[in-house]
mmCIF file of C-alpha atoms in Angstrom:
data_model
loop_
_atom_site.group_PDB
_atom_site.id
_atom_site.type_symbol
_atom_site.label_atom_id
_atom_site.label_comp_id
_atom_site.label_asym_id
_atom_site.label_seq_id
_atom_site.Cartn_x
_atom_site.Cartn_y
_atom_site.Cartn_z
ATOM 1 C CA MET A 1 8.941 -8.870 -1.443
ATOM 2 C CA ASN A 2 7.844 -9.745 -4.976
ATOM 3 C CA VAL A 3 7.524 -13.497 -5.462
ATOM 4 C CA LEU A 4 7.052 -15.199 -8.816
ATOM 5 C CA ASP A 5 5.230 -18.500 -8.916
ATOM 6 C CA GLU A 6 7.155 -21.411 -10.343
ATOM 7 C CA ASN A 7 4.979 -21.228 -13.486
ATOM 8 C CA ILE A 8 6.531 -17.891 -14.596
ATOM 9 C CA LEU A 9 9.103 -18.461 -17.340
ATOM 10 C CA ALA A 10 12.795 -17.927 -16.561
ATOM 11 C CA ASP A 11 13.193 -15.346 -19.336
ATOM 12 C CA GLN A 12 10.435 -13.260 -17.735
ATOM 13 C CA ARG A 13 12.205 -13.411 -14.346
ATOM 14 C CA GLN A 14 15.442 -12.349 -16.027
ATOM 15 C CA LEU A 15 13.693 -9.476 -17.799
ATOM 16 C CA LEU A 16 12.288 -8.203 -14.485
ATOM 17 C CA ARG A 17 15.744 -8.334 -12.946
ATOM 18 C CA HIS A 18 17.166 -6.497 -15.956
ATOM 19 C CA TRP A 19 14.551 -3.786 -15.289
ATOM 20 C CA LYS A 20 15.743 -3.700 -11.632
ATOM 21 C CA VAL A 21 12.458 -5.127 -10.307
ATOM 22 C CA PRO A 22 13.416 -7.165 -7.231
ATOM 23 C CA VAL A 23 11.906 -10.658 -7.462
ATOM 24 C CA ARG A 24 12.392 -14.103 -6.050
ATOM 25 C CA GLN A 25 10.925 -17.187 -7.701
ATOM 26 C CA ILE A 26 9.459 -20.265 -6.079
ATOM 27 C CA GLY A 27 11.608 -23.269 -6.936
ATOM 28 C CA TYR A 28 14.516 -21.087 -8.052
ATOM 29 C CA ASP A 29 15.567 -18.894 -5.123
ATOM 30 C CA ALA A 30 12.551 -19.165 -2.785
ATOM 31 C CA GLY A 31 10.551 -22.087 -1.468
ATOM 32 C CA ARG A 32 10.850 -25.552 -2.962
ATOM 33 C CA LYS A 33 10.745 -26.700 -6.573
ATOM 34 C CA GLY A 34 7.445 -28.455 -7.289
ATOM 35 C CA MET A 35 5.648 -26.778 -4.369
ATOM 36 C CA LYS A 36 1.933 -27.623 -4.570
ATOM 37 C CA ASP A 37 -0.654 -24.838 -4.641
ATOM 38 C CA ASP A 38 -1.923 -25.697 -1.158
ATOM 39 C CA ARG A 39 1.594 -25.084 0.262
ATOM 40 C CA VAL A 40 2.097 -21.697 -1.431
ATOM 41 C CA ILE A 41 -0.155 -19.697 0.939
ATOM 42 C CA PRO A 42 1.497 -21.077 4.122
ATOM 43 C CA PHE A 43 4.880 -20.309 2.534
ATOM 44 C CA LEU A 44 3.825 -16.715 1.781
ATOM 45 C CA LEU A 45 2.818 -16.264 5.412
ATOM 46 C CA THR A 46 6.433 -16.923 6.447
ATOM 47 C CA LEU A 47 7.624 -13.954 4.355
ATOM 48 C CA ARG A 48 7.475 -10.219 5.065
ATOM 49 C CA ARG A 49 4.767 -8.463 2.979
ATOM 50 C CA PRO A 50 4.973 -10.733 -0.082
ATOM 51 C CA THR A 51 3.181 -10.136 -3.359
ATOM 52 C CA LEU A 52 2.822 -13.364 -5.353
ATOM 53 C CA PHE A 53 2.565 -13.102 -9.135
ATOM 54 C CA THR A 54 1.134 -16.184 -10.843
ATOM 55 C CA THR A 55 -0.580 -17.258 -14.039
ATOM 56 C CA ASP A 56 -2.632 -19.797 -12.068
ATOM 57 C CA ALA A 57 -6.274 -18.649 -11.990
ATOM 58 C CA ASP A 58 -6.879 -20.727 -8.837
ATOM 59 C CA PHE A 59 -5.249 -17.904 -6.864
ATOM 60 C CA TYR A 60 -7.877 -15.337 -7.900
ATOM 61 C CA LYS A 61 -10.462 -16.070 -5.225
ATOM 62 C CA ARG A 62 -12.063 -13.688 -2.764
ATOM 63 C CA ASP A 63 -11.614 -16.108 0.134
ATOM 64 C CA LEU A 64 -7.815 -15.987 -0.320
ATOM 65 C CA CYS A 65 -7.641 -12.347 0.844
ATOM 66 C CA HIS A 66 -5.314 -12.042 3.846
ATOM 67 C CA SER A 67 -3.633 -9.028 5.410
ATOM 68 C CA GLY A 68 -0.275 -10.818 5.307
ATOM 69 C CA TYR A 69 0.130 -10.972 1.535
ATOM 70 C CA CYS A 70 -1.110 -9.939 -1.923
ATOM 71 C CA LEU A 71 -1.949 -12.346 -4.749
ATOM 72 C CA VAL A 72 -1.833 -11.263 -8.386
ATOM 73 C CA HIS A 73 -3.238 -13.513 -11.105
ATOM 74 C CA LEU A 74 -1.665 -12.498 -14.417
ATOM 75 C CA ASP A 75 -4.361 -13.271 -16.984
ATOM 76 C CA VAL A 76 -2.046 -12.647 -19.960
ATOM 77 C CA ASP A 77 0.153 -14.608 -22.334
ATOM 78 C CA GLU A 78 3.196 -16.127 -20.616
ATOM 79 C CA SER A 79 5.487 -13.945 -22.765
ATOM 80 C CA GLU A 80 3.846 -10.808 -21.292
ATOM 81 C CA THR A 81 4.100 -11.613 -17.596
ATOM 82 C CA ALA A 82 7.147 -9.442 -16.857
ATOM 83 C CA ASP A 83 5.510 -6.413 -18.447
ATOM 84 C CA PHE A 84 2.322 -6.940 -16.427
ATOM 85 C CA VAL A 85 4.217 -7.495 -13.168
ATOM 86 C CA ARG A 86 5.852 -4.123 -13.705
ATOM 87 C CA ARG A 87 2.539 -2.493 -14.678
ATOM 88 C CA VAL A 88 0.833 -3.752 -11.496
ATOM 89 C CA LEU A 89 3.707 -2.541 -9.320
ATOM 90 C CA ARG A 90 3.532 0.903 -10.952
ATOM 91 C CA HIS A 91 -0.269 1.284 -10.836
ATOM 92 C CA ARG A 92 -1.198 4.099 -8.461
ATOM 93 C CA LYS A 93 -3.711 1.899 -6.598
ATOM 94 C CA PHE A 94 -1.116 -0.812 -5.912
ATOM 95 C CA ASP A 95 2.299 0.878 -6.033
ATOM 96 C CA THR A 96 3.222 0.246 -2.381
ATOM 97 C CA HIS A 97 3.151 -2.743 -0.033
ATOM 98 C CA VAL A 98 0.566 -0.980 2.104
ATOM 99 C CA LYS A 99 -1.807 -0.593 -0.845
ATOM 100 C CA ARG A 100 -1.410 -4.246 -1.904
ATOM 101 C CA MET A 101 -1.613 -6.164 1.372
ATOM 102 C CA GLY A 102 -4.900 -8.001 1.834
ATOM 103 C CA VAL A 103 -5.768 -7.759 -1.875
ATOM 104 C CA VAL A 104 -6.277 -10.440 -4.514
ATOM 105 C CA ILE A 105 -5.837 -8.985 -8.015
ATOM 106 C CA ARG A 106 -6.450 -10.168 -11.569
ATOM 107 C CA ALA A 107 -4.382 -8.267 -14.151
ATOM 108 C CA SER A 108 -5.353 -8.447 -17.813
ATOM 109 C CA HIS A 109 -5.214 -6.303 -20.926
ATOM 110 C CA SER A 110 -8.573 -4.763 -20.023
ATOM 111 C CA GLY A 111 -7.392 -3.623 -16.583
ATOM 112 C CA LEU A 112 -7.319 -4.790 -13.000
ATOM 113 C CA ALA A 113 -9.980 -6.492 -10.928
ATOM 114 C CA ALA A 114 -9.456 -6.723 -7.185
ATOM 115 C CA TRP A 115 -10.963 -8.233 -4.080
ATOM 116 C CA ARG A 116 -10.171 -6.757 -0.674
ATOM 117 C CA SER A 117 -10.752 -8.449 2.652
ATOM 118 C CA HIS A 118 -14.415 -8.209 3.676
ATOM 119 C CA ALA A 119 -15.403 -6.458 0.424
ATOM 120 C CA LYS A 120 -18.880 -7.175 -0.862
ATOM 121 C CA GLN A 121 -17.900 -6.799 -4.503
ATOM 122 C CA GLU A 122 -14.963 -6.840 -6.851
ATOM 123 C CA VAL A 123 -13.466 -3.452 -7.749
ATOM 124 C CA HIS A 124 -12.213 -2.659 -11.266
ATOM 125 C CA HIS A 125 -9.391 -0.301 -12.220
ATOM 126 C CA THR A 126 -8.176 0.816 -15.633
ATOM 127 C CA TRP A 127 -4.538 0.966 -16.628
ATOM 128 C CA THR A 128 -4.721 4.732 -17.062
ATOM 129 C CA ASN A 129 -5.144 5.314 -13.311
#
């Protein structure tokens, strides 16, 4: 399940749906409006294989790796979030639930950076992969 944080703009959610990317958004059709950051992780753990997309950099931390979800920090302009959600979901390293679970990802114009559970260092991927 692809989950958008409440901070993703409505027009970006609508664009993803137009592109047939299945998403639910916190405060719109998942979770509660105004959900605090410390409640997001417990909420994700109630869902089946969720991938959270957020512009909140606080979610890009190695210690947030968990086999029950994937976190993606979109380090891009808010008007580009839909495009980068789609790019992450299509990237060959992260194009299935199995490949994403347990990973915390930062997506930016320069590529992807990722932490996996128990990894000693961050791994970088280009968009051409």
